[in-house]
Coordinates of C-alpha atoms in Angstrom, one line a residue:
X23 CA 14.1 -71.5 13.9
X24 CA 17.2 -70.3 12.1
X25 CA 19.2 -68.1 14.6
X26 CA 19.7 -65.6 11.7
X27 CA 15.9 -65.0 11.7
X28 CA 13.7 -63.5 14.5
X29 CA 14.9 -64.4 17.9
X30 CA 14.1 -63.8 21.5
X31 CA 15.0 -60.3 22.7
X32 CA 15.5 -61.7 26.2
X33 CA 18.5 -63.8 25.0
X34 CA 20.5 -60.6 25.3
X35 CA 19.4 -59.4 28.7
X36 CA 21.0 -59.8 32.0
X37 CA 21.5 -63.3 33.6
X38 CA 18.5 -62.9 36.0
X39 CA 16.2 -62.1 33.1
X40 CA 17.5 -65.1 31.2
X41 CA 16.8 -67.4 34.1
X42 CA 13.3 -66.0 34.5
X43 CA 12.4 -66.6 30.9
X44 CA 13.9 -70.1 31.0
X45 CA 11.5 -70.9 33.8
X46 CA 8.5 -70.0 31.5
X47 CA 9.4 -73.0 29.3
X48 CA 8.8 -73.5 25.6
X49 CA 5.8 -71.3 25.3
X50 CA 7.9 -68.2 25.9
X51 CA 10.3 -69.3 23.1
X52 CA 7.5 -69.7 20.6
X53 CA 6.1 -66.3 21.4
X54 CA 9.3 -64.6 20.4
X55 CA 9.8 -65.7 16.8
X56 CA 8.1 -62.6 15.3
X57 CA 11.3 -60.4 15.5
X58 CA 12.4 -57.6 17.8
X59 CA 10.7 -54.6 16.4
X60 CA 7.7 -53.6 14.3
X61 CA 9.2 -50.3 13.2
X62 CA 12.0 -49.7 10.6
X63 CA 15.4 -49.4 12.2
X64 CA 18.6 -48.2 10.6
X65 CA 21.9 -49.2 12.1
X66 CA 25.1 -47.3 11.2
X67 CA 28.4 -49.3 11.1
X68 CA 31.8 -47.8 10.6
X69 CA 34.1 -50.6 9.3
X70 CA 37.8 -50.9 8.5
X71 CA 39.0 -51.6 5.0
X72 CA 41.3 -54.7 4.9
X73 CA 41.7 -54.6 1.1
X74 CA 44.8 -53.3 -0.7
X75 CA 42.9 -51.7 -3.6
X76 CA 39.4 -50.9 -4.9
X77 CA 39.3 -54.4 -6.4
X78 CA 39.4 -56.1 -3.1
X79 CA 37.9 -53.4 -0.8
X80 CA 36.1 -54.7 2.3
X81 CA 33.1 -52.7 0.9
X82 CA 32.3 -55.7 -1.3
X83 CA 32.2 -58.1 1.7
X84 CA 29.9 -55.8 3.7
X85 CA 27.6 -55.3 0.7
X86 CA 27.1 -59.0 0.3
X87 CA 26.6 -59.6 4.0
X88 CA 24.1 -56.7 4.5
X89 CA 22.1 -57.7 1.4
X90 CA 21.8 -61.2 2.8
X91 CA 20.8 -59.9 6.3
X92 CA 18.3 -57.3 5.1
X93 CA 16.6 -59.9 2.9
X94 CA 15.8 -61.8 6.1
X95 CA 15.0 -58.7 8.1
X96 CA 13.2 -56.2 5.9
X97 CA 12.5 -53.8 8.8
X98 CA 16.3 -53.4 9.7
X99 CA 18.6 -51.5 7.4
X100 CA 22.4 -51.4 7.8
X101 CA 24.4 -48.4 6.5
X102 CA 28.1 -49.2 6.3
X103 CA 30.8 -46.7 6.0
X104 CA 34.2 -48.3 5.1
X105 CA 37.3 -46.3 6.1
X106 CA 41.0 -47.0 5.5
X107 CA 42.4 -48.9 8.5
X108 CA 44.7 -46.1 9.5
X109 CA 41.8 -43.6 9.6
X110 CA 38.9 -45.6 11.1
X111 CA 39.9 -44.9 14.7
X112 CA 40.0 -41.2 14.1
X113 CA 36.6 -41.3 12.3
X114 CA 35.0 -43.1 15.2
X115 CA 36.6 -40.8 17.7
X116 CA 35.4 -37.7 15.8
X117 CA 31.8 -39.0 15.7
X118 CA 31.8 -39.9 19.4
X119 CA 33.2 -36.6 20.4
X120 CA 30.5 -34.8 18.4
X121 CA 27.9 -36.8 20.3
X122 CA 26.8 -38.8 17.2
X123 CA 28.6 -42.1 17.4
X124 CA 27.7 -44.9 15.0
X125 CA 25.7 -47.8 16.3
X126 CA 28.5 -50.2 15.6
X127 CA 32.2 -49.7 14.9
X128 CA 35.4 -51.6 14.2
X129 CA 38.3 -50.1 16.0
X130 CA 41.6 -50.9 17.7
X131 CA 40.3 -49.0 20.8
X132 CA 37.3 -49.9 22.8
X133 CA 38.4 -49.5 26.4
X134 CA 38.3 -45.7 26.3
X135 CA 34.7 -45.7 25.2
X136 CA 33.8 -48.4 27.7
X137 CA 35.4 -46.3 30.5
X138 CA 33.2 -43.4 29.5
X139 CA 30.1 -45.6 29.7
X140 CA 29.3 -45.3 26.0
X141 CA 29.2 -49.0 25.0
X142 CA 26.9 -51.9 25.5
X143 CA 28.4 -54.9 27.2
X144 CA 28.9 -57.9 24.9
X145 CA 26.5 -60.0 27.0
X146 CA 23.8 -57.4 26.4
X147 CA 24.1 -58.0 22.7
X148 CA 25.2 -61.5 21.7
X149 CA 23.4 -64.7 22.1
X150 CA 24.9 -67.2 24.6
X151 CA 26.1 -69.6 21.9
X152 CA 28.0 -66.8 20.1
X153 CA 29.5 -65.5 23.3
X154 CA 30.7 -69.0 24.2
X155 CA 32.3 -69.6 20.7
X156 CA 35.0 -66.9 20.9
X157 CA 38.5 -68.1 21.4
X158 CA 39.3 -67.7 25.1
X159 CA 42.4 -65.5 24.8
X160 CA 40.6 -63.1 22.4
X161 CA 37.5 -63.0 24.5
X162 CA 39.5 -62.2 27.7
X163 CA 41.4 -59.4 25.9
X164 CA 38.1 -57.6 25.2
X165 CA 37.5 -56.9 28.8
X166 CA 37.6 -53.8 30.9
X167 CA 37.5 -54.4 34.7
X168 CA 36.5 -58.1 33.9
X169 CA 33.5 -57.0 31.7
X170 CA 33.7 -57.7 28.0
X171 CA 32.9 -54.7 25.8
X172 CA 35.3 -55.4 22.9
X173 CA 34.2 -58.1 20.6
X174 CA 37.1 -59.6 18.6
X175 CA 36.5 -59.3 14.8
X176 CA 39.6 -60.5 12.9
X177 CA 42.9 -61.8 14.2
X178 CA 46.4 -62.4 13.0
X179 CA 49.6 -63.8 14.4
X180 CA 53.2 -63.7 13.2
X181 CA 55.7 -66.2 12.0
X182 CA 59.2 -65.9 10.5
X183 CA 59.1 -65.9 6.7
X184 CA 62.4 -66.8 5.0
X185 CA 63.3 -66.8 1.3
X186 CA 64.0 -70.5 0.5
X187 CA 66.0 -69.6 -2.6
X188 CA 68.3 -67.3 -0.8
X189 CA 68.7 -69.8 2.1
X190 CA 69.4 -72.7 -0.2
X191 CA 72.1 -70.7 -2.1
X192 CA 73.7 -69.8 1.2
X193 CA 73.5 -73.3 2.7
X194 CA 71.4 -72.1 5.6
X195 CA 68.6 -73.6 7.7
X196 CA 65.9 -71.4 9.4
X197 CA 66.9 -70.0 12.7
X198 CA 65.3 -70.9 16.1
X199 CA 67.3 -68.5 18.3
X200 CA 68.4 -64.9 18.0
X201 CA 72.1 -65.9 17.7
X202 CA 71.2 -68.2 14.8
X203 CA 69.1 -65.4 13.2
X204 CA 72.1 -63.0 13.4
X205 CA 74.4 -65.7 12.0
X206 CA 72.1 -66.4 9.1
X207 CA 71.7 -62.7 8.4
X208 CA 75.4 -62.2 8.4
X209 CA 75.8 -65.0 5.8
X210 CA 73.0 -63.5 3.7
X211 CA 74.7 -60.1 3.8
X212 CA 77.9 -61.6 2.5
X213 CA 75.8 -63.1 -0.3
X214 CA 74.7 -59.6 -1.3
X215 CA 71.1 -59.8 0.0
X216 CA 69.6 -56.3 0.3
X217 CA 67.7 -56.9 3.6
X218 CA 69.2 -59.9 5.4
X219 CA 66.6 -59.3 8.1
X220 CA 63.9 -56.7 7.6
X221 CA 63.1 -54.9 10.8
X222 CA 60.0 -52.6 10.3
X223 CA 59.9 -50.2 13.2
X224 CA 58.5 -47.3 11.1
X225 CA 55.3 -45.4 11.7
X226 CA 52.9 -48.0 10.3
X227 CA 53.0 -50.6 13.1
X228 CA 56.2 -50.4 15.0
X229 CA 54.5 -51.3 18.3
X230 CA 53.7 -54.8 16.9
X231 CA 57.3 -55.6 15.8
X232 CA 58.6 -54.2 19.1
X233 CA 56.2 -56.3 21.2
X234 CA 57.1 -59.5 19.3
X235 CA 60.7 -58.9 20.2
X236 CA 59.8 -58.2 23.8
X237 CA 58.0 -61.5 24.0
X238 CA 60.9 -63.3 22.4
X239 CA 63.1 -61.8 25.1
X240 CA 60.9 -63.3 27.8
X241 CA 59.1 -60.1 28.8
X242 CA 56.4 -57.9 27.3
X243 CA 55.0 -54.4 27.8
X244 CA 53.1 -55.3 31.0
X245 CA 53.5 -57.7 33.9
X246 CA 51.1 -60.3 35.1
X247 CA 49.1 -57.7 37.0
X248 CA 48.7 -55.5 33.9
X249 CA 51.2 -52.9 35.1
X250 CA 53.4 -51.3 32.3
X251 CA 56.9 -52.6 32.4
X252 CA 58.3 -51.2 29.2
X253 CA 61.7 -50.4 30.7
X254 CA 62.2 -53.8 32.4
X255 CA 65.8 -55.1 32.4
X256 CA 64.8 -57.8 29.9
X257 CA 63.3 -55.3 27.5
X258 CA 66.4 -53.2 27.8
X259 CA 68.6 -56.2 27.0
X260 CA 66.4 -57.1 24.1
X261 CA 66.7 -53.8 22.3
X262 CA 70.4 -53.5 23.2
X263 CA 70.9 -56.9 21.4
X264 CA 68.9 -55.7 18.4
X265 CA 71.0 -52.5 18.2
X266 CA 74.3 -54.2 18.5
X267 CA 73.8 -57.5 16.8
X268 CA 71.5 -56.6 13.9
X269 CA 71.3 -52.9 13.2
X270 CA 74.8 -52.0 14.2
X271 CA 76.1 -55.0 12.3
X272 CA 74.4 -53.7 9.1
X273 CA 72.1 -56.7 8.9
X274 CA 68.8 -54.8 8.5
X275 CA 69.2 -53.3 5.1
X276 CA 69.6 -49.8 3.6
X277 CA 66.6 -48.2 5.3
X278 CA 66.9 -47.4 9.0
X279 CA 64.4 -49.5 11.0
X280 CA 62.7 -46.4 12.3
X281 CA 61.9 -45.4 8.7
X282 CA 60.9 -48.9 7.4
X283 CA 57.2 -49.6 7.4
X284 CA 55.6 -53.0 7.4
X285 CA 54.1 -52.7 3.9
X286 CA 57.5 -51.7 2.5
X287 CA 59.2 -54.7 4.2
X288 CA 56.5 -57.0 2.8
X289 CA 56.9 -55.6 -0.7
X290 CA 60.7 -56.0 -0.5
X291 CA 60.2 -59.7 0.6
X292 CA 57.8 -60.3 -2.3
X293 CA 60.4 -58.8 -4.6
X294 CA 63.0 -61.3 -3.4
X295 CA 65.1 -58.7 -1.6
X296 CA 64.6 -59.9 1.9
X297 CA 66.1 -63.0 3.6
X298 CA 63.9 -63.0 6.7
X299 CA 61.0 -61.0 8.2
X300 CA 58.4 -61.5 10.9
X301 CA 55.1 -61.2 9.2
X302 CA 51.4 -61.8 9.2
X303 CA 49.3 -64.0 7.0
X304 CA 48.8 -61.2 4.4
X305 CA 52.4 -61.8 3.2
X306 CA 51.5 -65.3 2.1
X307 CA 49.4 -64.2 -0.8
X308 CA 51.6 -61.2 -1.6
X309 CA 54.7 -63.5 -2.0
X310 CA 52.8 -66.1 -3.9
X311 CA 51.7 -63.5 -6.5
X312 CA 55.3 -62.6 -7.2
X313 CA 56.5 -66.2 -7.3
X314 CA 58.9 -66.0 -4.3
X315 CA 59.6 -69.4 -2.8
X316 CA 59.4 -69.0 0.9
X317 CA 59.0 -71.0 4.1
X318 CA 57.7 -70.2 7.5
X319 CA 58.8 -71.2 11.0
X320 CA 57.9 -69.9 14.5
X321 CA 59.5 -66.6 15.5
X322 CA 62.9 -67.2 17.1
X323 CA 63.4 -66.3 20.7
X324 CA 66.5 -65.3 22.7
X325 CA 67.5 -68.9 23.5
X326 CA 64.9 -71.0 21.6
X327 CA 61.7 -70.6 19.6
X328 CA 59.7 -67.9 21.2
X329 CA 57.3 -69.5 23.7
X330 CA 54.8 -66.6 23.2
X331 CA 53.8 -65.2 19.9
X332 CA 52.1 -61.9 19.3
X333 CA 48.5 -61.9 18.1
X334 CA 46.6 -58.8 17.0
X335 CA 42.9 -58.2 16.6
X336 CA 40.6 -55.4 15.7
X337 CA 37.4 -55.0 17.8
X338 CA 33.8 -54.6 17.1
X339 CA 31.9 -52.4 19.6
X340 CA 28.4 -51.1 20.0
X341 CA 27.4 -47.6 21.2
X342 CA 24.4 -47.1 23.4
X343 CA 23.5 -43.6 22.2
X344 CA 20.9 -44.6 19.7
X345 CA 19.5 -47.6 21.5
X346 CA 18.4 -50.5 19.2
X347 CA 20.1 -53.0 21.4
X348 CA 18.1 -56.0 20.2
X349 CA 18.6 -55.1 16.5
X350 CA 22.3 -54.6 17.0
X351 CA 22.6 -57.9 18.8
X352 CA 20.7 -59.8 16.2
X353 CA 22.9 -58.4 13.4
X354 CA 26.1 -59.2 15.3
X355 CA 24.9 -62.8 15.7
X356 CA 24.6 -62.9 12.0
X357 CA 28.0 -61.3 11.5
X358 CA 29.6 -64.1 13.6
X359 CA 27.9 -66.9 11.8
X360 CA 30.6 -69.4 10.8
X361 CA 30.0 -68.9 7.1
X362 CA 30.5 -65.2 7.4
X363 CA 33.5 -65.5 9.6
X364 CA 35.2 -67.9 7.3
X365 CA 34.3 -65.8 4.2
X366 CA 35.9 -62.7 5.7
X367 CA 39.0 -64.6 7.0
X368 CA 39.6 -66.3 3.7
X369 CA 39.1 -63.2 1.6
X370 CA 41.6 -61.1 3.6
X371 CA 44.0 -63.8 4.8
X372 CA 43.1 -63.3 8.5
X373 CA 42.3 -65.7 11.3
X374 CA 38.8 -66.5 12.6
X375 CA 38.1 -65.3 16.1
X376 CA 35.6 -68.1 16.9
X377 CA 36.5 -71.7 17.9
X378 CA 34.0 -73.3 15.5
X379 CA 35.4 -71.3 12.5
X380 CA 39.0 -71.9 13.5
X381 CA 38.3 -75.7 13.7
X382 CA 36.7 -75.6 10.3
X383 CA 39.7 -73.7 8.8
X384 CA 42.2 -76.1 10.5
X385 CA 40.4 -79.0 8.9
X386 CA 40.1 -77.5 5.4
X387 CA 42.7 -78.2 2.7
X388 CA 42.1 -74.8 1.1
X389 CA 43.3 -73.1 4.3
X390 CA 46.5 -75.1 4.7
X391 CA 48.6 -71.9 4.1
X392 CA 47.2 -70.4 7.3
X393 CA 47.9 -73.4 9.5
X394 CA 51.2 -72.0 10.9
X395 CA 49.4 -68.9 12.0
X396 CA 46.4 -70.8 13.4
X397 CA 48.8 -72.9 15.5
X398 CA 50.1 -69.7 17.2
X399 CA 46.7 -68.2 18.1
X400 CA 45.5 -70.2 21.2
X401 CA 48.5 -69.2 23.3
X402 CA 49.4 -65.9 21.7
X403 CA 49.6 -62.7 23.6
X404 CA 47.7 -59.5 22.6
X405 CA 48.1 -55.9 23.2
X406 CA 46.8 -54.7 26.6
X407 CA 43.7 -53.4 24.7
X408 CA 41.6 -53.4 27.9
X409 CA 43.6 -50.5 29.3
X410 CA 42.1 -47.1 28.3
X411 CA 45.7 -45.8 28.2
X412 CA 46.8 -48.3 25.6
X413 CA 46.0 -46.3 22.5
X414 CA 48.2 -43.4 23.7
X415 CA 51.0 -45.8 24.9
X416 CA 50.9 -47.8 21.7
X417 CA 51.1 -44.7 19.6
X418 CA 54.1 -43.4 21.7
X419 CA 55.8 -46.8 21.2
X420 CA 55.3 -46.4 17.4
X421 CA 56.8 -43.0 17.4
X422 CA 59.9 -43.7 19.6
X423 CA 60.9 -47.3 19.6
X424 CA 62.9 -47.1 16.4
X425 CA 65.2 -44.7 18.2
X426 CA 66.2 -47.4 20.6
X427 CA 67.9 -49.6 18.0
X428 CA 69.6 -46.9 16.0
X429 CA 73.4 -47.5 16.0
X430 CA 73.9 -44.5 18.3
X431 CA 70.6 -45.0 20.2
X432 CA 70.3 -45.6 23.9
X433 CA 67.7 -48.4 24.5
X434 CA 67.6 -47.8 28.3
X435 CA 66.9 -44.0 27.8
X436 CA 64.2 -44.6 25.2
X437 CA 62.5 -47.3 27.2
X438 CA 62.6 -45.1 30.3
X439 CA 60.9 -42.3 28.4
X440 CA 58.2 -44.7 27.1
X441 CA 57.7 -46.0 30.7
X442 CA 57.3 -42.5 32.1
X443 CA 54.8 -41.6 29.4
X444 CA 52.9 -44.8 30.0
X445 CA 52.6 -44.2 33.7
X446 CA 51.3 -40.7 33.0
X447 CA 48.8 -42.0 30.5
X448 CA 47.7 -44.7 32.9
X449 CA 47.2 -42.1 35.6
X450 CA 45.2 -39.8 33.3
X451 CA 42.7 -42.6 32.5
X452 CA 42.5 -44.2 35.9
X453 CA 39.1 -44.2 37.6

């Protein structure tokens, strides 16, 4: 029986129930193929839009997927609301606070809802093969207190993009260390390049750029125990180096990093005005459209290529309020079918979150452009999304971190402020 069709409800129950059913043998499996419900069920999903215009809105992807699913499950209806990525978290929060959460939602925050007891566990929803197929690092990052509530949906990593035309004209090779990056940027500046190195620490996603630099400096925003360490000596040294060697030296372009958003930095690279920028897979297609000749290399670190890259992912989560656990689980198993995962990843230049789809992409000639990003994913580090305090801490980083690298900024003071706020946020969400 195709796993997209009717399946055993017990496959999403607790381990004890699974064992009991297994003992009943094949007869129990045959009895379950009629579906999970005899009454019509409507599931509401709030999804993020990964498109850049109406022409490539994620609405088209969900329309195709839902039409396919409903043709196989005439008693289950899926209502999808697609929201801009910078609004979807607020939309879900507003619905949850009003006591009317959707059945399913994509969000950057799942831990806060899990801490409130509002979510289904992943093992209550997904079939065992689907659970086992998620990439280990992404699966682990979806846990709160060692229980998975966040289901990874789409991932990305970062590499250093460099403009081959500008590098060739300047006689440069791509950097592997920070000092080499600063040297290359200095040469590009002398050649009249507008943004020798674009440093987007603006409101759009400063926490990602900041964490990539923390990792390159041998630290991060938490220690091995998950305790916030934003003001660690290594992080202080990292942002002091950025302030003095890049920003203070005039190597980051005419827009202060605190005011430069990621989308603006990408657009400038695609226009040929940027020598180097750390970026996600989305920049590949954007640069190809404008004809910029570019190369990619791993992100440089303090003394060598950064041993740890940053990965980001959005999360799928399921609210318990309306019930329909079996229908939600069956639909999610369909969502994470390899064909659907690959379709979404290829359409929006993102990385698959499952091992089987990642292997298929790595072996496919059509996905060669994403190979450098796929190579980074298995060992990449993610945000500490399992901490209910992270949304507040990440938002605070986004607001303040640009101040740390201003020519007159004080990295130690800014990081101390961030650390104090993080400790306060952690205390407010504890227990």
